[in-house]
PDB file of C-alpha atoms in Angstrom:
ATOM      1  CA  UNK A  77      33.973  30.467  19.813  1.00 44.00           C
ATOM      2  CA  UNK A  78      36.944  31.273  17.502  1.00 50.00           C
ATOM      3  CA  UNK A  79      38.711  32.997  20.417  1.00 48.00           C
ATOM      4  CA  UNK A  80      38.256  29.891  22.571  1.00 49.00           C
ATOM      5  CA  UNK A  81      39.688  27.728  19.800  1.00 50.00           C
ATOM      6  CA  UNK A  82      42.680  30.079  19.476  1.00 46.00           C
ATOM      7  CA  UNK A  83      43.313  29.952  23.221  1.00 54.00           C
ATOM      8  CA  UNK A  84      43.060  26.168  23.147  1.00 52.00           C
ATOM      9  CA  UNK A  85      45.527  25.945  20.254  1.00 51.00           C
ATOM     10  CA  UNK A  86      47.989  28.237  22.036  1.00 50.00           C
ATOM     11  CA  UNK A  87      47.603  26.141  25.185  1.00 56.00           C
ATOM     12  CA  UNK A  88      48.492  23.034  23.195  1.00 52.00           C
ATOM     13  CA  UNK A  89      51.610  24.780  21.865  1.00 51.00           C
ATOM     14  CA  UNK A  90      52.666  25.857  25.350  1.00 49.00           C
ATOM     15  CA  UNK A  91      52.021  22.377  26.724  1.00 52.00           C
ATOM     16  CA  UNK A  92      53.992  20.838  23.850  1.00 53.00           C
ATOM     17  CA  UNK A  93      56.907  23.122  24.625  1.00 52.00           C
ATOM     18  CA  UNK A  94      56.652  22.129  28.267  1.00 51.00           C
ATOM     19  CA  UNK A  95      56.853  18.460  27.274  1.00 49.00           C
ATOM     20  CA  UNK A  96      59.947  19.115  25.160  1.00 52.00           C
ATOM     21  CA  UNK A  97      61.639  21.133  27.876  1.00 52.00           C
ATOM     22  CA  UNK A  98      60.861  18.511  30.526  1.00 56.00           C
ATOM     23  CA  UNK A  99      62.228  15.760  28.281  1.00 51.00           C
ATOM     24  CA  UNK A 100      65.532  17.533  27.713  1.00 52.00           C
ATOM     25  CA  UNK A 101      65.736  18.357  31.400  1.00 52.00           C
ATOM     26  CA  UNK A 102      65.263  14.660  32.255  1.00 55.00           C
ATOM     27  CA  UNK A 103      62.253  15.635  34.274  1.00 54.00           C
ATOM     28  CA  UNK A 104      59.320  14.294  32.221  1.00 51.00           C
ATOM     29  CA  UNK A 105      55.940  14.681  33.913  1.00 55.00           C
ATOM     30  CA  UNK A 106      52.487  13.531  32.872  1.00 51.00           C
ATOM     31  CA  UNK A 107      50.694  16.868  33.335  1.00 54.00           C
ATOM     32  CA  UNK A 108      51.840  18.499  30.064  1.00 52.00           C
ATOM     33  CA  UNK A 109      51.187  15.287  28.126  1.00 49.00           C
ATOM     34  CA  UNK A 110      47.651  15.165  29.431  1.00 47.00           C
ATOM     35  CA  UNK A 111      47.197  18.854  28.650  1.00 51.00           C
ATOM     36  CA  UNK A 112      48.248  18.319  25.024  1.00 48.00           C
ATOM     37  CA  UNK A 113      45.955  15.322  24.588  1.00 50.00           C
ATOM     38  CA  UNK A 114      43.002  17.112  26.185  1.00 51.00           C
ATOM     39  CA  UNK A 115      43.492  20.169  24.001  1.00 52.00           C
ATOM     40  CA  UNK A 116      43.761  18.128  20.814  1.00 53.00           C
ATOM     41  CA  UNK A 117      40.674  16.121  21.733  1.00 50.00           C
ATOM     42  CA  UNK A 118      38.689  19.286  22.352  1.00 47.00           C
ATOM     43  CA  UNK A 119      39.770  20.792  19.017  1.00 50.00           C
ATOM     44  CA  UNK A 120      38.837  17.597  17.182  1.00 47.00           C
ATOM     45  CA  UNK A 121      35.406  17.576  18.814  1.00 50.00           C
ATOM     46  CA  UNK A 122      34.834  21.203  17.902  1.00 51.00           C
ATOM     47  CA  UNK A 123      35.873  20.484  14.294  1.00 45.00           C
ATOM     48  CA  UNK A 124      33.470  17.553  14.028  1.00 49.00           C
ATOM     49  CA  UNK A 125      30.595  19.518  15.552  1.00 47.00           C
ATOM     50  CA  UNK A 126      31.263  22.457  13.261  1.00 45.00           C
ATOM     51  CA  UNK A 127      31.381  20.222  10.179  1.00 42.00           C
ATOM     52  CA  UNK A 128      28.153  18.480  11.154  1.00 42.00           C
ATOM     53  CA  UNK A 129      26.427  21.796  11.764  1.00 43.00           C
ATOM     54  CA  UNK A 130      27.576  23.108   8.396  1.00 45.00           C
ATOM     55  CA  UNK A 131      26.508  19.924   6.595  1.00 47.00           C
ATOM     56  CA  UNK A 132      23.033  20.029   8.118  1.00 54.00           C
ATOM     57  CA  UNK A 133      22.366  23.635   7.088  1.00 80.00           C
ATOM     58  CA  UNK A 134      20.270  23.938   3.920  1.00 91.00           C
ATOM     59  CA  UNK A 135      19.297  27.030   1.986  1.00 94.00           C
ATOM     60  CA  UNK A 136      15.666  28.004   2.742  1.00 95.00           C
ATOM     61  CA  UNK A 137      14.789  27.342  -0.903  1.00 96.00           C
ATOM     62  CA  UNK A 138      16.135  23.811  -0.575  1.00 96.00           C
ATOM     63  CA  UNK A 139      14.053  23.177   2.526  1.00 96.00           C
ATOM     64  CA  UNK A 140      10.868  24.466   0.869  1.00 95.00           C
ATOM     65  CA  UNK A 141      11.506  22.637  -2.403  1.00 97.00           C
ATOM     66  CA  UNK A 142      12.510  19.486  -0.546  1.00 96.00           C
ATOM     67  CA  UNK A 143       9.190  19.428   1.291  1.00 95.00           C
ATOM     68  CA  UNK A 144       7.385  20.066  -1.990  1.00 96.00           C
ATOM     69  CA  UNK A 145       9.317  17.202  -3.567  1.00 97.00           C
ATOM     70  CA  UNK A 146       8.346  14.869  -0.723  1.00 95.00           C
ATOM     71  CA  UNK A 147       4.690  15.936  -0.923  1.00 95.00           C
ATOM     72  CA  UNK A 148       4.545  15.227  -4.657  1.00 97.00           C
ATOM     73  CA  UNK A 149       6.177  11.822  -4.355  1.00 97.00           C
ATOM     74  CA  UNK A 150       4.245  10.612  -1.341  1.00 96.00           C
ATOM     75  CA  UNK A 151       4.294   7.056  -0.034  1.00 95.00           C
ATOM     76  CA  UNK A 152       1.512   5.953  -2.383  1.00 96.00           C
ATOM     77  CA  UNK A 153       3.389   7.208  -5.446  1.00 97.00           C
ATOM     78  CA  UNK A 154       6.645   5.603  -4.327  1.00 97.00           C
ATOM     79  CA  UNK A 155       4.911   2.280  -3.680  1.00 97.00           C
ATOM     80  CA  UNK A 156       3.359   2.347  -7.151  1.00 98.00           C
ATOM     81  CA  UNK A 157       6.759   2.954  -8.767  1.00 98.00           C
ATOM     82  CA  UNK A 158       8.371   0.276  -6.632  1.00 97.00           C
ATOM     83  CA  UNK A 159       5.778  -2.483  -7.017  1.00 98.00           C
ATOM     84  CA  UNK A 160       3.520  -1.963 -10.039  1.00 98.00           C
ATOM     85  CA  UNK A 161       4.047  -3.962 -13.229  1.00 97.00           C
ATOM     86  CA  UNK A 162       3.015  -2.217 -16.432  1.00 98.00           C
ATOM     87  CA  UNK A 163       1.739  -5.530 -17.662  1.00 96.00           C
ATOM     88  CA  UNK A 164      -1.287  -4.640 -15.522  1.00 95.00           C
ATOM     89  CA  UNK A 165      -3.921  -1.933 -15.928  1.00 95.00           C
ATOM     90  CA  UNK A 166      -3.211   1.347 -14.122  1.00 95.00           C
ATOM     91  CA  UNK A 167      -5.075   4.599 -13.472  1.00 94.00           C
ATOM     92  CA  UNK A 168      -3.854   7.870 -14.902  1.00 92.00           C
ATOM     93  CA  UNK A 169      -4.060   9.435 -11.415  1.00 94.00           C
ATOM     94  CA  UNK A 170      -1.277   7.085 -10.290  1.00 95.00           C
ATOM     95  CA  UNK A 171       1.110   8.880 -12.650  1.00 95.00           C
ATOM     96  CA  UNK A 172       0.351  12.480 -11.710  1.00 96.00           C
ATOM     97  CA  UNK A 173       3.625  12.796  -9.767  1.00 98.00           C
ATOM     98  CA  UNK A 174       5.603  11.495 -12.760  1.00 97.00           C
ATOM     99  CA  UNK A 175       3.716  13.810 -15.114  1.00 97.00           C
ATOM    100  CA  UNK A 176       4.328  16.881 -12.924  1.00 97.00           C
ATOM    101  CA  UNK A 177       8.017  16.109 -12.307  1.00 97.00           C
ATOM    102  CA  UNK A 178       8.623  15.566 -16.025  1.00 96.00           C
ATOM    103  CA  UNK A 179       7.667  19.223 -16.592  1.00 96.00           C
ATOM    104  CA  UNK A 180      10.053  20.691 -14.018  1.00 96.00           C
ATOM    105  CA  UNK A 181      12.342  23.186 -15.726  1.00 94.00           C
ATOM    106  CA  UNK A 182      14.254  26.238 -14.483  1.00 95.00           C
ATOM    107  CA  UNK A 183      15.822  27.518 -11.243  1.00 94.00           C
ATOM    108  CA  UNK A 184      12.585  27.103  -9.302  1.00 95.00           C
ATOM    109  CA  UNK A 185      13.030  23.346  -9.599  1.00 97.00           C
ATOM    110  CA  UNK A 186      16.740  23.224  -8.746  1.00 97.00           C
ATOM    111  CA  UNK A 187      18.383  22.674  -5.383  1.00 98.00           C
ATOM    112  CA  UNK A 188      21.249  24.852  -4.185  1.00 97.00           C
ATOM    113  CA  UNK A 189      22.761  21.796  -2.517  1.00 97.00           C
ATOM    114  CA  UNK A 190      24.597  19.790  -5.173  1.00 97.00           C
ATOM    115  CA  UNK A 191      23.824  16.381  -3.709  1.00 97.00           C
ATOM    116  CA  UNK A 192      20.081  16.998  -3.630  1.00 98.00           C
ATOM    117  CA  UNK A 193      20.123  18.654  -7.047  1.00 98.00           C
ATOM    118  CA  UNK A 194      21.834  15.646  -8.648  1.00 98.00           C
ATOM    119  CA  UNK A 195      19.144  13.325  -7.284  1.00 98.00           C
ATOM    120  CA  UNK A 196      16.341  15.665  -8.331  1.00 98.00           C
ATOM    121  CA  UNK A 197      17.769  16.046 -11.845  1.00 98.00           C
ATOM    122  CA  UNK A 198      17.884  12.275 -12.233  1.00 98.00           C
ATOM    123  CA  UNK A 199      14.292  11.931 -11.018  1.00 98.00           C
ATOM    124  CA  UNK A 200      13.177  14.563 -13.546  1.00 98.00           C
ATOM    125  CA  UNK A 201      15.095  12.886 -16.372  1.00 98.00           C
ATOM    126  CA  UNK A 202      13.732   9.424 -15.601  1.00 98.00           C
ATOM    127  CA  UNK A 203      10.197  10.760 -15.066  1.00 98.00           C
ATOM    128  CA  UNK A 204      10.293  12.521 -18.420  1.00 98.00           C
ATOM    129  CA  UNK A 205      11.455   9.335 -20.143  1.00 98.00           C
ATOM    130  CA  UNK A 206       8.877   7.139 -18.390  1.00 98.00           C
ATOM    131  CA  UNK A 207       5.956   9.475 -19.046  1.00 98.00           C
ATOM    132  CA  UNK A 208       6.906   9.959 -22.700  1.00 98.00           C
ATOM    133  CA  UNK A 209       7.134   6.204 -23.258  1.00 98.00           C
ATOM    134  CA  UNK A 210       3.810   5.596 -21.522  1.00 97.00           C
ATOM    135  CA  UNK A 211       2.186   8.167 -23.792  1.00 95.00           C
ATOM    136  CA  UNK A 212       3.548   6.140 -26.718  1.00 96.00           C
ATOM    137  CA  UNK A 213       3.080   2.583 -25.468  1.00 96.00           C
ATOM    138  CA  UNK A 214      -0.156   2.734 -23.462  1.00 95.00           C
ATOM    139  CA  UNK A 215      -3.744   3.220 -24.515  1.00 92.00           C
ATOM    140  CA  UNK A 216      -7.113   3.638 -22.760  1.00 92.00           C
ATOM    141  CA  UNK A 217      -8.868   0.483 -21.615  1.00 90.00           C
ATOM    142  CA  UNK A 218     -12.251  -0.100 -23.207  1.00 68.00           C
ATOM    143  CA  UNK A 219     -15.266   0.846 -21.079  1.00 60.00           C
ATOM    144  CA  UNK A 220     -13.104   1.776 -18.083  1.00 66.00           C
ATOM    145  CA  UNK A 221     -12.758   5.513 -17.879  1.00 79.00           C
ATOM    146  CA  UNK A 222      -9.416   6.793 -16.608  1.00 87.00           C
ATOM    147  CA  UNK A 223      -7.577   3.469 -16.866  1.00 94.00           C
ATOM    148  CA  UNK A 224      -4.766   2.615 -19.256  1.00 95.00           C
ATOM    149  CA  UNK A 225      -2.856  -0.463 -20.334  1.00 96.00           C
ATOM    150  CA  UNK A 226       0.330  -1.260 -22.234  1.00 97.00           C
ATOM    151  CA  UNK A 227      -0.803  -4.734 -23.409  1.00 96.00           C
ATOM    152  CA  UNK A 228      -3.428  -4.616 -26.159  1.00 89.00           C
ATOM    153  CA  UNK A 229      -7.009  -5.751 -25.565  1.00 88.00           C
ATOM    154  CA  UNK A 230      -6.483  -9.090 -27.315  1.00 90.00           C
ATOM    155  CA  UNK A 231      -3.258  -9.709 -25.356  1.00 93.00           C
ATOM    156  CA  UNK A 232      -4.985  -9.081 -22.037  1.00 89.00           C
ATOM    157  CA  UNK A 233      -7.955 -11.309 -22.940  1.00 89.00           C
ATOM    158  CA  UNK A 234      -5.606 -14.117 -24.008  1.00 90.00           C
ATOM    159  CA  UNK A 235      -3.321 -13.481 -21.016  1.00 87.00           C
ATOM    160  CA  UNK A 236      -0.361 -13.690 -23.388  1.00 92.00           C
ATOM    161  CA  UNK A 237       1.926 -10.816 -24.369  1.00 95.00           C
ATOM    162  CA  UNK A 238       3.844 -10.609 -27.608  1.00 95.00           C
ATOM    163  CA  UNK A 239       7.638 -10.066 -27.674  1.00 96.00           C
ATOM    164  CA  UNK A 240       7.384  -6.311 -28.344  1.00 97.00           C
ATOM    165  CA  UNK A 241       4.842  -5.781 -25.564  1.00 97.00           C
ATOM    166  CA  UNK A 242       6.982  -7.834 -23.179  1.00 97.00           C
ATOM    167  CA  UNK A 243      10.015  -5.687 -24.028  1.00 98.00           C
ATOM    168  CA  UNK A 244       8.058  -2.501 -23.457  1.00 98.00           C
ATOM    169  CA  UNK A 245       6.738  -3.685 -20.104  1.00 98.00           C
ATOM    170  CA  UNK A 246      10.257  -4.587 -18.937  1.00 98.00           C
ATOM    171  CA  UNK A 247      11.555  -1.177 -20.083  1.00 98.00           C
ATOM    172  CA  UNK A 248       8.804   0.710 -18.236  1.00 98.00           C
ATOM    173  CA  UNK A 249       9.193  -1.373 -15.080  1.00 98.00           C
ATOM    174  CA  UNK A 250      12.943  -0.723 -15.083  1.00 98.00           C
ATOM    175  CA  UNK A 251      12.432   3.051 -15.352  1.00 98.00           C
ATOM    176  CA  UNK A 252       9.872   3.018 -12.544  1.00 98.00           C
ATOM    177  CA  UNK A 253      12.207   1.062 -10.248  1.00 98.00           C
ATOM    178  CA  UNK A 254      15.068   3.462 -11.000  1.00 98.00           C
ATOM    179  CA  UNK A 255      12.893   6.416 -10.012  1.00 98.00           C
ATOM    180  CA  UNK A 256      11.900   4.628  -6.803  1.00 98.00           C
ATOM    181  CA  UNK A 257      15.573   4.083  -5.968  1.00 98.00           C
ATOM    182  CA  UNK A 258      16.359   7.766  -6.521  1.00 98.00           C
ATOM    183  CA  UNK A 259      13.425   8.746  -4.313  1.00 98.00           C
ATOM    184  CA  UNK A 260      14.708   6.466  -1.542  1.00 97.00           C
ATOM    185  CA  UNK A 261      18.114   8.107  -1.874  1.00 98.00           C
ATOM    186  CA  UNK A 262      16.501  11.549  -1.680  1.00 97.00           C
ATOM    187  CA  UNK A 263      14.753  10.548   1.553  1.00 95.00           C
ATOM    188  CA  UNK A 264      18.070   9.573   3.132  1.00 95.00           C
ATOM    189  CA  UNK A 265      19.957  12.691   2.031  1.00 96.00           C
ATOM    190  CA  UNK A 266      17.185  15.161   2.875  1.00 96.00           C
ATOM    191  CA  UNK A 267      16.699  13.576   6.293  1.00 93.00           C
ATOM    192  CA  UNK A 268      20.450  13.912   6.968  1.00 94.00           C
ATOM    193  CA  UNK A 269      20.761  17.494   5.729  1.00 94.00           C
ATOM    194  CA  UNK A 270      17.509  18.842   7.147  1.00 91.00           C
ATOM    195  CA  UNK A 271      16.407  16.683  10.092  1.00 89.00           C
ATOM    196  CA  UNK A 272      14.231  19.405  11.617  1.00 83.00           C
ATOM    197  CA  UNK A 273      12.145  20.067   8.499  1.00 77.00           C
ATOM    198  CA  UNK A 274      11.977  16.343   7.856  1.00 66.00           C
ATOM    199  CA  UNK A 275      10.588  15.842  11.359  1.00 69.00           C
ATOM    200  CA  UNK A 276       8.067  18.657  10.881  1.00 65.00           C
ATOM    201  CA  UNK A 277       6.906  17.076   7.636  1.00 59.00           C
ATOM    202  CA  UNK A 278       6.366  13.751   9.369  1.00 60.00           C
ATOM    203  CA  UNK A 279       4.345  15.380  12.140  1.00 53.00           C
ATOM    204  CA  UNK A 280       2.274  17.322   9.604  1.00 53.00           C
ATOM    205  CA  UNK A 281       1.555  14.159   7.624  1.00 53.00           C
ATOM    206  CA  UNK A 282       0.344  12.388  10.771  1.00 51.00           C
ATOM    207  CA  UNK A 283      -1.884  15.291  11.757  1.00 50.00           C
ATOM    208  CA  UNK A 284      -3.232  15.538   8.223  1.00 50.00           C
TER     209      UNK A 284
END
């Protein structure tokens, strides 16, 4: 392919010289002009195709970790982060993805691709902050095993939250929405950089 590009570039140079010679000889023709334009167009197309191919090539680790990332933060988890208000009761199982991501440390949980790694690092940071605050703010709901709540029992029964509880709920909701936004961004970038593995994941999810 490099040899073809070299030949094309040399052809453009020869055609350009032909144009210059024809101009000075007062015998300008359209053939060399068309040859130059065609050669330049071909080179531009090859450059674009090569750039796109390079941009869509991910390290095998990135592909595997990207699919693992998508499996952890499935559609149910993303919907919870996008829509749930922590003024309402929630189940601890709904936060397993946040809990797991908050513990990600080391090269195993890093992307080689800088764009994906920046998104992942932000998801880990926000997940760690959200999970830590929930461990501080929330408590188990009486008589309901596996469910938790940020508002206290008396606040829920009165359907009125105090100023501190209201502030905490807003803080937690904001963190959850930020994570959801980062996950949406990850979907877009991973789909662009690894369309084949993204397509295979979608087919596997349907079959599963």
